[in-house]
Amino acid sequence: MPPGTAPYDGTTLPPNRTTGITSLHEARDALGKRLHELRQAAGLSGRRLAESLSWPPSKVSKLENGRQTPTDDDIRGWTRATDSESETEALLASLHTLEVQHAEWQRQLKVGLKPHQQEIAGLDAQTRLFRAFESTFIPGLLQTAEYARFRFAQSITVFKVRNDIDEAVAARVQRQDILYRPDKRFHFVLTEAALRYRLCPPEIMLGQLDRLVSFSALPNVKLGIIGFETAYVVAPAHGFWLLDNDRVMVETFSAELNLAQPQELALYSGIFDSLAAVASYGRSARAIINRVIDDLAPEAPEDSD
């Protein structure tokens, strides 16, 4: 579920040219430069190419300068117009790699919420070690059905996609079976703020907090909570997931970033270790959760007889 995040502000970490956003721009720029080379080799001006494809002239410039991501049809039309159809498959492969790296929610969710949950389940099956840091909300694998329903409702409101909440909730709950597999290991680190944000009614959040206590007892699940009184080494700027040592997933309001460069993996692994090192575990983590439960309980409606 896209939570919305903010980048590091530069006061905690120095700028890094291998961050996901930079890598994305470089990949789009590289694709645009290749399209430019094909047009130049064909001896076509940008205006003439645009006319041949019935495009506005500005589109050619935007594609070549990395300001717009082409579609599959754009690539096919470009190679056809520049007599370079032998390049089509390679360009499409580059485009699809870019789309995976920067998967826009509007595109991913256009057919509904359930298919994306099924896609993530495929990643779950391939992954042995899950490391997740969340500063805003409860991770999907730990969510109750009721809490998940409110998260999916936000996606429908924001992106105006098809309402298949019931199917999406069922798919998310089914994914949680993986928590009981002995060949999988999970390390979750949450901020106390994630336990307190009012993202659902109090009675729903109380059930969610109780579920966290239960999950913390699973032998292959390590749950850390960073209390408000904790001093941070690295600011909890946004949530992210590390899947084995192969991929970092970062969710923003607009897209899911999938990062795989060695420098990116090393950066996020180090940040996770720093955050995990200051978290509380076991009885201490449950004490923080129970503190939040005690604070929230008076706000929940009393059960009627």
C-alpha atoms as a printed R data frame, in Angstrom:
    type eleno elety resid chain resno       x       y       z
1   ATOM     1    CA   MET     A     1   0.000   0.000   0.000
2   ATOM     2    CA   PRO     A     2   1.557   3.286  -1.043
3   ATOM     3    CA   PRO     A     3   2.235   5.195   2.171
4   ATOM     4    CA   GLY     A     4   4.040   8.265   0.896
5   ATOM     5    CA   THR     A     5   7.604   8.908   1.916
6   ATOM     6    CA   ALA     A     6  10.160  11.716   2.076
7   ATOM     7    CA   PRO     A     7  13.796  11.463   0.955
8   ATOM     8    CA   TYR     A     8  16.749  12.001   3.243
9   ATOM     9    CA   ASP     A     9  17.281  15.745   3.572
10  ATOM    10    CA   GLY     A    10  21.073  15.591   3.292
11  ATOM    11    CA   THR     A    11  21.708  16.471   6.943
12  ATOM    12    CA   THR     A    12  21.939  12.834   7.967
13  ATOM    13    CA   LEU     A    13  23.434  11.165   4.921
14  ATOM    14    CA   PRO     A    14  25.546  12.681   2.146
15  ATOM    15    CA   PRO     A    15  24.143  12.773  -1.383
16  ATOM    16    CA   ASN     A    16  24.748   9.464  -3.148
17  ATOM    17    CA   ARG     A    17  24.683   9.077  -6.891
18  ATOM    18    CA   THR     A    18  23.581   5.477  -6.556
19  ATOM    19    CA   THR     A    19  20.305   6.193  -4.807
20  ATOM    20    CA   GLY     A    20  17.144   4.858  -6.438
21  ATOM    21    CA   ILE     A    21  15.946   8.159  -7.836
22  ATOM    22    CA   THR     A    22  19.313   8.909  -9.443
23  ATOM    23    CA   SER     A    23  19.518   5.396 -10.895
24  ATOM    24    CA   LEU     A    24  16.022   5.764 -12.317
25  ATOM    25    CA   HIS     A    25  16.861   9.063 -13.995
26  ATOM    26    CA   GLU     A    26  20.096   7.655 -15.384
27  ATOM    27    CA   ALA     A    27  18.274   4.634 -16.813
28  ATOM    28    CA   ARG     A    28  15.623   6.841 -18.436
29  ATOM    29    CA   ASP     A    29  18.326   9.161 -19.779
30  ATOM    30    CA   ALA     A    30  20.225   6.231 -21.256
31  ATOM    31    CA   LEU     A    31  17.095   5.003 -23.031
32  ATOM    32    CA   GLY     A    32  16.417   8.503 -24.336
33  ATOM    33    CA   LYS     A    33  19.965   8.850 -25.659
34  ATOM    34    CA   ARG     A    34  19.631   5.582 -27.565
35  ATOM    35    CA   LEU     A    35  16.399   6.796 -29.145
36  ATOM    36    CA   HIS     A    36  18.179  10.027 -30.097
37  ATOM    37    CA   GLU     A    37  20.998   8.071 -31.751
38  ATOM    38    CA   LEU     A    38  18.537   6.057 -33.824
39  ATOM    39    CA   ARG     A    39  16.771   9.205 -35.008
40  ATOM    40    CA   GLN     A    40  20.063  10.878 -35.906
41  ATOM    41    CA   ALA     A    41  21.248   7.768 -37.770
42  ATOM    42    CA   ALA     A    42  18.033   7.832 -39.794
43  ATOM    43    CA   GLY     A    43  18.612  11.493 -40.709
44  ATOM    44    CA   LEU     A    44  15.293  12.624 -39.260
45  ATOM    45    CA   SER     A    45  14.625  15.866 -37.438
46  ATOM    46    CA   GLY     A    46  12.559  15.684 -34.290
47  ATOM    47    CA   ARG     A    47   9.684  17.469 -35.995
48  ATOM    48    CA   ARG     A    48   9.713  15.134 -38.976
49  ATOM    49    CA   LEU     A    49   9.740  12.056 -36.750
50  ATOM    50    CA   ALA     A    50   6.872  13.439 -34.694
51  ATOM    51    CA   GLU     A    51   4.838  14.151 -37.822
52  ATOM    52    CA   SER     A    52   5.392  10.643 -39.151
53  ATOM    53    CA   LEU     A    53   4.012   9.219 -35.898
54  ATOM    54    CA   SER     A    54   1.241  11.835 -35.491
55  ATOM    55    CA   TRP     A    55   2.801  13.019 -32.221
56  ATOM    56    CA   PRO     A    56   3.115  16.555 -30.892
57  ATOM    57    CA   PRO     A    57   6.679  17.775 -31.622
58  ATOM    58    CA   SER     A    58   7.464  18.132 -27.912
59  ATOM    59    CA   LYS     A    59   7.040  14.402 -27.320
60  ATOM    60    CA   VAL     A    60  10.203  13.512 -29.241
61  ATOM    61    CA   SER     A    61  12.218  15.964 -27.171
62  ATOM    62    CA   LYS     A    62  10.742  14.690 -23.902
63  ATOM    63    CA   LEU     A    63  11.507  11.073 -24.751
64  ATOM    64    CA   GLU     A    64  15.059  11.804 -25.884
65  ATOM    65    CA   ASN     A    65  15.843  13.912 -22.833
66  ATOM    66    CA   GLY     A    66  14.427  11.468 -20.306
67  ATOM    67    CA   ARG     A    67  11.554  13.719 -19.266
68  ATOM    68    CA   GLN     A    68   8.922  11.172 -20.333
69  ATOM    69    CA   THR     A    69   8.939   7.363 -20.248
70  ATOM    70    CA   PRO     A    70   7.941   5.779 -23.576
71  ATOM    71    CA   THR     A    71   5.299   3.079 -23.904
72  ATOM    72    CA   ASP     A    72   5.784  -0.175 -25.793
73  ATOM    73    CA   ASP     A    73   3.904   1.324 -28.740
74  ATOM    74    CA   ASP     A    74   6.136   4.414 -28.638
75  ATOM    75    CA   ILE     A    75   9.218   2.197 -28.940
76  ATOM    76    CA   ARG     A    76   7.763   0.184 -31.792
77  ATOM    77    CA   GLY     A    77   6.670   3.301 -33.652
78  ATOM    78    CA   TRP     A    78  10.105   4.915 -33.161
79  ATOM    79    CA   THR     A    79  12.061   1.944 -34.492
80  ATOM    80    CA   ARG     A    80   9.668   1.530 -37.411
81  ATOM    81    CA   ALA     A    81   9.930   5.216 -38.365
82  ATOM    82    CA   THR     A    82  13.738   5.215 -38.062
83  ATOM    83    CA   ASP     A    83  14.139   1.930 -39.965
84  ATOM    84    CA   SER     A    84  15.772   0.326 -36.931
85  ATOM    85    CA   GLU     A    85  13.313  -2.418 -36.080
86  ATOM    86    CA   SER     A    86  16.200  -4.751 -35.265
87  ATOM    87    CA   GLU     A    87  16.632  -2.636 -32.112
88  ATOM    88    CA   THR     A    88  13.038  -3.040 -30.953
89  ATOM    89    CA   GLU     A    89  13.458  -6.004 -28.601
90  ATOM    90    CA   ALA     A    90  16.537  -4.563 -26.899
91  ATOM    91    CA   LEU     A    91  14.804  -1.226 -26.360
92  ATOM    92    CA   LEU     A    92  11.685  -2.919 -25.013
93  ATOM    93    CA   ALA     A    93  13.830  -4.923 -22.598
94  ATOM    94    CA   SER     A    94  15.417  -1.689 -21.364
95  ATOM    95    CA   LEU     A    95  11.994  -0.108 -20.989
96  ATOM    96    CA   HIS     A    96  10.590  -3.039 -19.015
97  ATOM    97    CA   THR     A    97  13.598  -3.019 -16.686
98  ATOM    98    CA   LEU     A    98  12.924   0.663 -16.080
99  ATOM    99    CA   GLU     A    99   9.239  -0.055 -15.402
100 ATOM   100    CA   VAL     A   100  10.124  -2.667 -12.787
101 ATOM   101    CA   GLN     A   101  12.564  -0.271 -11.136
102 ATOM   102    CA   HIS     A   102   9.936   2.475 -10.996
103 ATOM   103    CA   ALA     A   103   6.521   0.805 -10.962
104 ATOM   104    CA   GLU     A   104   3.852   3.500 -10.870
105 ATOM   105    CA   TRP     A   105   0.904   2.663  -8.628
106 ATOM   106    CA   GLN     A   106  -1.577   4.021 -11.176
107 ATOM   107    CA   ARG     A   107  -0.321   1.435 -13.676
108 ATOM   108    CA   GLN     A   108   0.093  -1.400 -11.191
109 ATOM   109    CA   LEU     A   109  -3.349  -1.029  -9.655
110 ATOM   110    CA   LYS     A   110  -5.378  -0.206 -12.746
111 ATOM   111    CA   VAL     A   111  -6.774  -3.763 -12.873
112 ATOM   112    CA   GLY     A   112  -7.447  -3.843  -9.134
113 ATOM   113    CA   LEU     A   113  -5.675  -4.424  -5.846
114 ATOM   114    CA   LYS     A   114  -5.702  -8.238  -5.744
115 ATOM   115    CA   PRO     A   115  -3.360  -8.823  -8.732
116 ATOM   116    CA   HIS     A   116  -0.634  -6.769  -7.036
117 ATOM   117    CA   GLN     A   117  -0.986  -8.866  -3.873
118 ATOM   118    CA   GLN     A   118  -0.591 -11.995  -5.982
119 ATOM   119    CA   GLU     A   119   2.510 -10.541  -7.621
120 ATOM   120    CA   ILE     A   120   4.042  -9.820  -4.217
121 ATOM   121    CA   ALA     A   121   3.209 -13.379  -3.136
122 ATOM   122    CA   GLY     A   122   5.442 -14.542  -5.976
123 ATOM   123    CA   LEU     A   123   8.304 -12.496  -4.541
124 ATOM   124    CA   ASP     A   124   7.551 -13.879  -1.077
125 ATOM   125    CA   ALA     A   125   7.949 -17.419  -2.382
126 ATOM   126    CA   GLN     A   126  11.419 -16.640  -3.754
127 ATOM   127    CA   THR     A   127  12.693 -14.820  -0.661
128 ATOM   128    CA   ARG     A   128  14.233 -16.498   2.387
129 ATOM   129    CA   LEU     A   129  15.211 -13.483   4.510
130 ATOM   130    CA   PHE     A   130  12.836 -10.532   4.860
131 ATOM   131    CA   ARG     A   131  14.026  -7.345   6.535
132 ATOM   132    CA   ALA     A   132  11.474  -4.545   6.815
133 ATOM   133    CA   PHE     A   133  11.517  -1.108   8.414
134 ATOM   134    CA   GLU     A   134   8.282   0.846   8.695
135 ATOM   135    CA   SER     A   135   7.867   4.253  10.284
136 ATOM   136    CA   THR     A   136   4.241   4.940   9.356
137 ATOM   137    CA   PHE     A   137   2.100   1.813   9.245
138 ATOM   138    CA   ILE     A   138   2.063  -1.901  10.065
139 ATOM   139    CA   PRO     A   139   3.758  -4.091   7.412
140 ATOM   140    CA   GLY     A   140   1.361  -6.017   5.187
141 ATOM   141    CA   LEU     A   141   2.551  -9.421   6.393
142 ATOM   142    CA   LEU     A   142   1.608  -8.455   9.968
143 ATOM   143    CA   GLN     A   143  -1.719  -6.736   9.263
144 ATOM   144    CA   THR     A   144  -5.081  -7.965  10.469
145 ATOM   145    CA   ALA     A   145  -7.786  -8.219   7.831
146 ATOM   146    CA   GLU     A   146  -9.574  -5.216   9.342
147 ATOM   147    CA   TYR     A   147  -6.462  -3.011   9.344
148 ATOM   148    CA   ALA     A   148  -5.613  -4.099   5.773
149 ATOM   149    CA   ARG     A   149  -9.103  -3.088   4.652
150 ATOM   150    CA   PHE     A   150  -8.445   0.529   5.680
151 ATOM   151    CA   ARG     A   151  -5.084   0.549   3.907
152 ATOM   152    CA   PHE     A   152  -6.627  -0.715   0.668
153 ATOM   153    CA   ALA     A   153  -9.488   1.767   0.973
154 ATOM   154    CA   GLN     A   154  -6.910   4.551   0.883
155 ATOM   155    CA   SER     A   155  -5.508   3.204  -2.396
156 ATOM   156    CA   ILE     A   156  -8.960   3.196  -3.949
157 ATOM   157    CA   THR     A   157  -9.591   6.764  -2.783
158 ATOM   158    CA   VAL     A   158  -6.231   8.082  -4.009
159 ATOM   159    CA   PHE     A   159  -5.907   6.224  -7.302
160 ATOM   160    CA   LYS     A   160  -9.586   5.783  -8.236
161 ATOM   161    CA   VAL     A   161  -9.045   2.117  -9.095
162 ATOM   162    CA   ARG     A   162 -11.498  -0.776  -9.140
163 ATOM   163    CA   ASN     A   163 -12.875  -1.694  -5.735
164 ATOM   164    CA   ASP     A   164 -11.850  -5.294  -5.082
165 ATOM   165    CA   ILE     A   165 -11.043  -4.795  -1.398
166 ATOM   166    CA   ASP     A   166 -12.545  -8.114  -0.288
167 ATOM   167    CA   GLU     A   167 -10.380 -10.065  -2.735
168 ATOM   168    CA   ALA     A   168  -7.284  -7.995  -1.906
169 ATOM   169    CA   VAL     A   169  -7.733  -8.490   1.847
170 ATOM   170    CA   ALA     A   170  -8.146 -12.241   1.361
171 ATOM   171    CA   ALA     A   171  -4.975 -12.346  -0.755
172 ATOM   172    CA   ARG     A   172  -2.998 -10.374   1.849
173 ATOM   173    CA   VAL     A   173  -4.165 -12.614   4.692
174 ATOM   174    CA   GLN     A   174  -3.304 -15.693   2.630
175 ATOM   175    CA   ARG     A   175   0.212 -14.316   2.117
176 ATOM   176    CA   GLN     A   176   0.699 -14.439   5.881
177 ATOM   177    CA   ASP     A   177   0.873 -18.246   5.758
178 ATOM   178    CA   ILE     A   178   4.509 -17.691   4.838
179 ATOM   179    CA   LEU     A   179   5.203 -16.509   8.400
180 ATOM   180    CA   TYR     A   180   4.788 -20.106   9.580
181 ATOM   181    CA   ARG     A   181   7.279 -21.632   7.170
182 ATOM   182    CA   PRO     A   182  10.467 -22.725   8.967
183 ATOM   183    CA   ASP     A   183  12.642 -22.011   5.908
184 ATOM   184    CA   LYS     A   184  11.757 -18.285   6.004
185 ATOM   185    CA   ARG     A   185  13.156 -15.660   8.390
186 ATOM   186    CA   PHE     A   186  11.649 -12.250   9.155
187 ATOM   187    CA   HIS     A   187  13.093  -9.204  10.895
188 ATOM   188    CA   PHE     A   188  10.647  -6.324  11.310
189 ATOM   189    CA   VAL     A   189  11.547  -2.967  12.847
190 ATOM   190    CA   LEU     A   190   8.720  -0.505  13.543
191 ATOM   191    CA   THR     A   191   8.651   2.919  15.145
192 ATOM   192    CA   GLU     A   192   6.307   3.577  18.040
193 ATOM   193    CA   ALA     A   193   4.733   6.218  15.803
194 ATOM   194    CA   ALA     A   194   3.568   3.460  13.438
195 ATOM   195    CA   LEU     A   195   1.657   1.972  16.368
196 ATOM   196    CA   ARG     A   196  -0.006   5.279  17.211
197 ATOM   197    CA   TYR     A   197  -0.952   6.872  13.873
198 ATOM   198    CA   ARG     A   198  -4.731   7.138  13.541
199 ATOM   199    CA   LEU     A   199  -5.086   5.257  10.269
200 ATOM   200    CA   CYS     A   200  -8.142   3.278  11.368
201 ATOM   201    CA   PRO     A   201 -10.693   3.336  14.228
202 ATOM   202    CA   PRO     A   202  -9.323   2.645  17.735
203 ATOM   203    CA   GLU     A   203 -11.002  -0.756  18.034
204 ATOM   204    CA   ILE     A   204  -9.380  -1.891  14.764
205 ATOM   205    CA   MET     A   205  -5.968  -0.666  15.917
206 ATOM   206    CA   LEU     A   206  -6.330  -2.443  19.247
207 ATOM   207    CA   GLY     A   207  -6.901  -5.714  17.415
208 ATOM   208    CA   GLN     A   208  -3.875  -4.974  15.244
209 ATOM   209    CA   LEU     A   209  -1.646  -4.288  18.245
210 ATOM   210    CA   ASP     A   210  -2.779  -7.509  19.888
211 ATOM   211    CA   ARG     A   211  -1.883  -9.366  16.697
212 ATOM   212    CA   LEU     A   212   1.617  -7.867  16.778
213 ATOM   213    CA   VAL     A   213   2.137  -9.317  20.239
214 ATOM   214    CA   SER     A   214   1.110 -12.745  18.921
215 ATOM   215    CA   PHE     A   215   3.364 -12.549  15.866
216 ATOM   216    CA   SER     A   216   6.327 -11.548  18.023
217 ATOM   217    CA   ALA     A   217   6.230 -15.011  19.599
218 ATOM   218    CA   LEU     A   218   6.794 -16.862  16.312
219 ATOM   219    CA   PRO     A   219  10.215 -18.559  16.306
220 ATOM   220    CA   ASN     A   220  11.263 -17.232  12.874
221 ATOM   221    CA   VAL     A   221   9.944 -13.672  13.403
222 ATOM   222    CA   LYS     A   222  12.086 -10.982  15.052
223 ATOM   223    CA   LEU     A   223  10.032  -7.895  15.901
224 ATOM   224    CA   GLY     A   224  11.746  -4.707  17.033
225 ATOM   225    CA   ILE     A   225  10.013  -1.537  18.201
226 ATOM   226    CA   ILE     A   226  11.796   1.826  18.412
227 ATOM   227    CA   GLY     A   227  10.199   3.745  21.268
228 ATOM   228    CA   PHE     A   228   9.740   7.498  21.306
229 ATOM   229    CA   GLU     A   229  12.442   7.840  23.958
230 ATOM   230    CA   THR     A   230  15.083   6.254  21.692
231 ATOM   231    CA   ALA     A   231  17.881   8.356  20.188
232 ATOM   232    CA   TYR     A   232  18.260   7.669  16.458
233 ATOM   233    CA   VAL     A   233  21.565   7.356  14.615
234 ATOM   234    CA   VAL     A   234  19.771   7.496  11.254
235 ATOM   235    CA   ALA     A   235  16.478   9.392  10.893
236 ATOM   236    CA   PRO     A   236  13.440   7.169  10.157
237 ATOM   237    CA   ALA     A   237  12.749   9.033   6.919
238 ATOM   238    CA   HIS     A   238  10.765   6.313   5.129
239 ATOM   239    CA   GLY     A   239   9.960   2.636   5.178
240 ATOM   240    CA   PHE     A   240  11.637  -0.007   3.024
241 ATOM   241    CA   TRP     A   241  11.979  -3.760   2.571
242 ATOM   242    CA   LEU     A   242  15.118  -5.783   1.908
243 ATOM   243    CA   LEU     A   243  14.432  -9.103   0.174
244 ATOM   244    CA   ASP     A   244  17.451 -11.348   0.781
245 ATOM   245    CA   ASN     A   245  20.406  -9.405  -0.599
246 ATOM   246    CA   ASP     A   246  18.787  -9.037  -4.009
247 ATOM   247    CA   ARG     A   247  16.290  -6.187  -3.867
248 ATOM   248    CA   VAL     A   248  15.220  -3.104  -1.925
249 ATOM   249    CA   MET     A   249  11.573  -2.062  -2.197
250 ATOM   250    CA   VAL     A   250  10.609   1.519  -1.327
251 ATOM   251    CA   GLU     A   251   7.026   2.769  -1.564
252 ATOM   252    CA   THR     A   252   6.241   6.388  -2.371
253 ATOM   253    CA   PHE     A   253   2.898   8.031  -3.047
254 ATOM   254    CA   SER     A   254   3.358   7.637  -6.793
255 ATOM   255    CA   ALA     A   255   5.355   4.452  -7.280
256 ATOM   256    CA   GLU     A   256   7.076   1.391  -5.919
257 ATOM   257    CA   LEU     A   257  10.843   1.606  -6.357
258 ATOM   258    CA   ASN     A   258  12.721  -1.661  -6.861
259 ATOM   259    CA   LEU     A   259  16.441  -1.115  -6.323
260 ATOM   260    CA   ALA     A   260  19.090  -3.722  -7.049
261 ATOM   261    CA   GLN     A   261  22.457  -2.015  -7.532
262 ATOM   262    CA   PRO     A   262  25.133  -3.300  -5.121
263 ATOM   263    CA   GLN     A   263  25.664   0.206  -3.742
264 ATOM   264    CA   GLU     A   264  21.933   0.590  -3.066
265 ATOM   265    CA   LEU     A   265  21.721  -2.786  -1.348
266 ATOM   266    CA   ALA     A   266  24.720  -1.964   0.820
267 ATOM   267    CA   LEU     A   267  23.321   1.476   1.704
268 ATOM   268    CA   TYR     A   268  19.914   0.196   2.788
269 ATOM   269    CA   SER     A   269  21.377  -2.826   4.560
270 ATOM   270    CA   GLY     A   270  23.567  -0.505   6.632
271 ATOM   271    CA   ILE     A   271  20.625   1.780   7.420
272 ATOM   272    CA   PHE     A   272  18.510  -1.203   8.468
273 ATOM   273    CA   ASP     A   273  21.277  -2.436  10.765
274 ATOM   274    CA   SER     A   274  21.507   1.032  12.364
275 ATOM   275    CA   LEU     A   275  17.766   1.175  12.971
276 ATOM   276    CA   ALA     A   276  17.555  -2.415  14.180
277 ATOM   277    CA   ALA     A   277  20.399  -1.808  16.634
278 ATOM   278    CA   VAL     A   278  18.395   0.787  18.601
279 ATOM   279    CA   ALA     A   279  15.105  -1.140  18.593
280 ATOM   280    CA   SER     A   280  13.695  -3.004  21.573
281 ATOM   281    CA   TYR     A   281  12.897  -6.712  21.298
282 ATOM   282    CA   GLY     A   282  11.111  -9.444  23.197
283 ATOM   283    CA   ARG     A   283   9.628  -8.367  26.514
284 ATOM   284    CA   SER     A   284  10.782  -4.761  26.027
285 ATOM   285    CA   ALA     A   285   9.090  -4.530  22.612
286 ATOM   286    CA   ARG     A   286   5.875  -6.005  24.006
287 ATOM   287    CA   ALA     A   287   5.998  -3.466  26.833
288 ATOM   288    CA   ILE     A   288   5.951  -0.628  24.264
289 ATOM   289    CA   ILE     A   289   3.046  -2.249  22.403
290 ATOM   290    CA   ASN     A   290   1.116  -2.746  25.636
291 ATOM   291    CA   ARG     A   291   1.778   0.887  26.587
292 ATOM   292    CA   VAL     A   292   0.149   1.971  23.334
293 ATOM   293    CA   ILE     A   293  -2.746  -0.429  23.956
294 ATOM   294    CA   ASP     A   294  -3.311   1.065  27.399
295 ATOM   295    CA   ASP     A   295  -3.324   4.602  25.953
296 ATOM   296    CA   LEU     A   296  -5.699   3.694  23.126
297 ATOM   297    CA   ALA     A   297  -8.138   1.414  24.957
298 ATOM   298    CA   PRO     A   298 -10.230   4.239  26.530
299 ATOM   299    CA   GLU     A   299 -11.024   5.531  23.030
300 ATOM   300    CA   ALA     A   300 -12.510   2.284  21.796
301 ATOM   301    CA   PRO     A   301 -16.279   1.840  22.100
302 ATOM   302    CA   GLU     A   302 -17.344  -0.542  24.834
303 ATOM   303    CA   ASP     A   303 -18.828  -3.854  23.745
304 ATOM   304    CA   SER     A   304 -22.586  -3.845  24.091
305 ATOM   305    CA   ASP     A   305 -24.287  -6.648  25.989
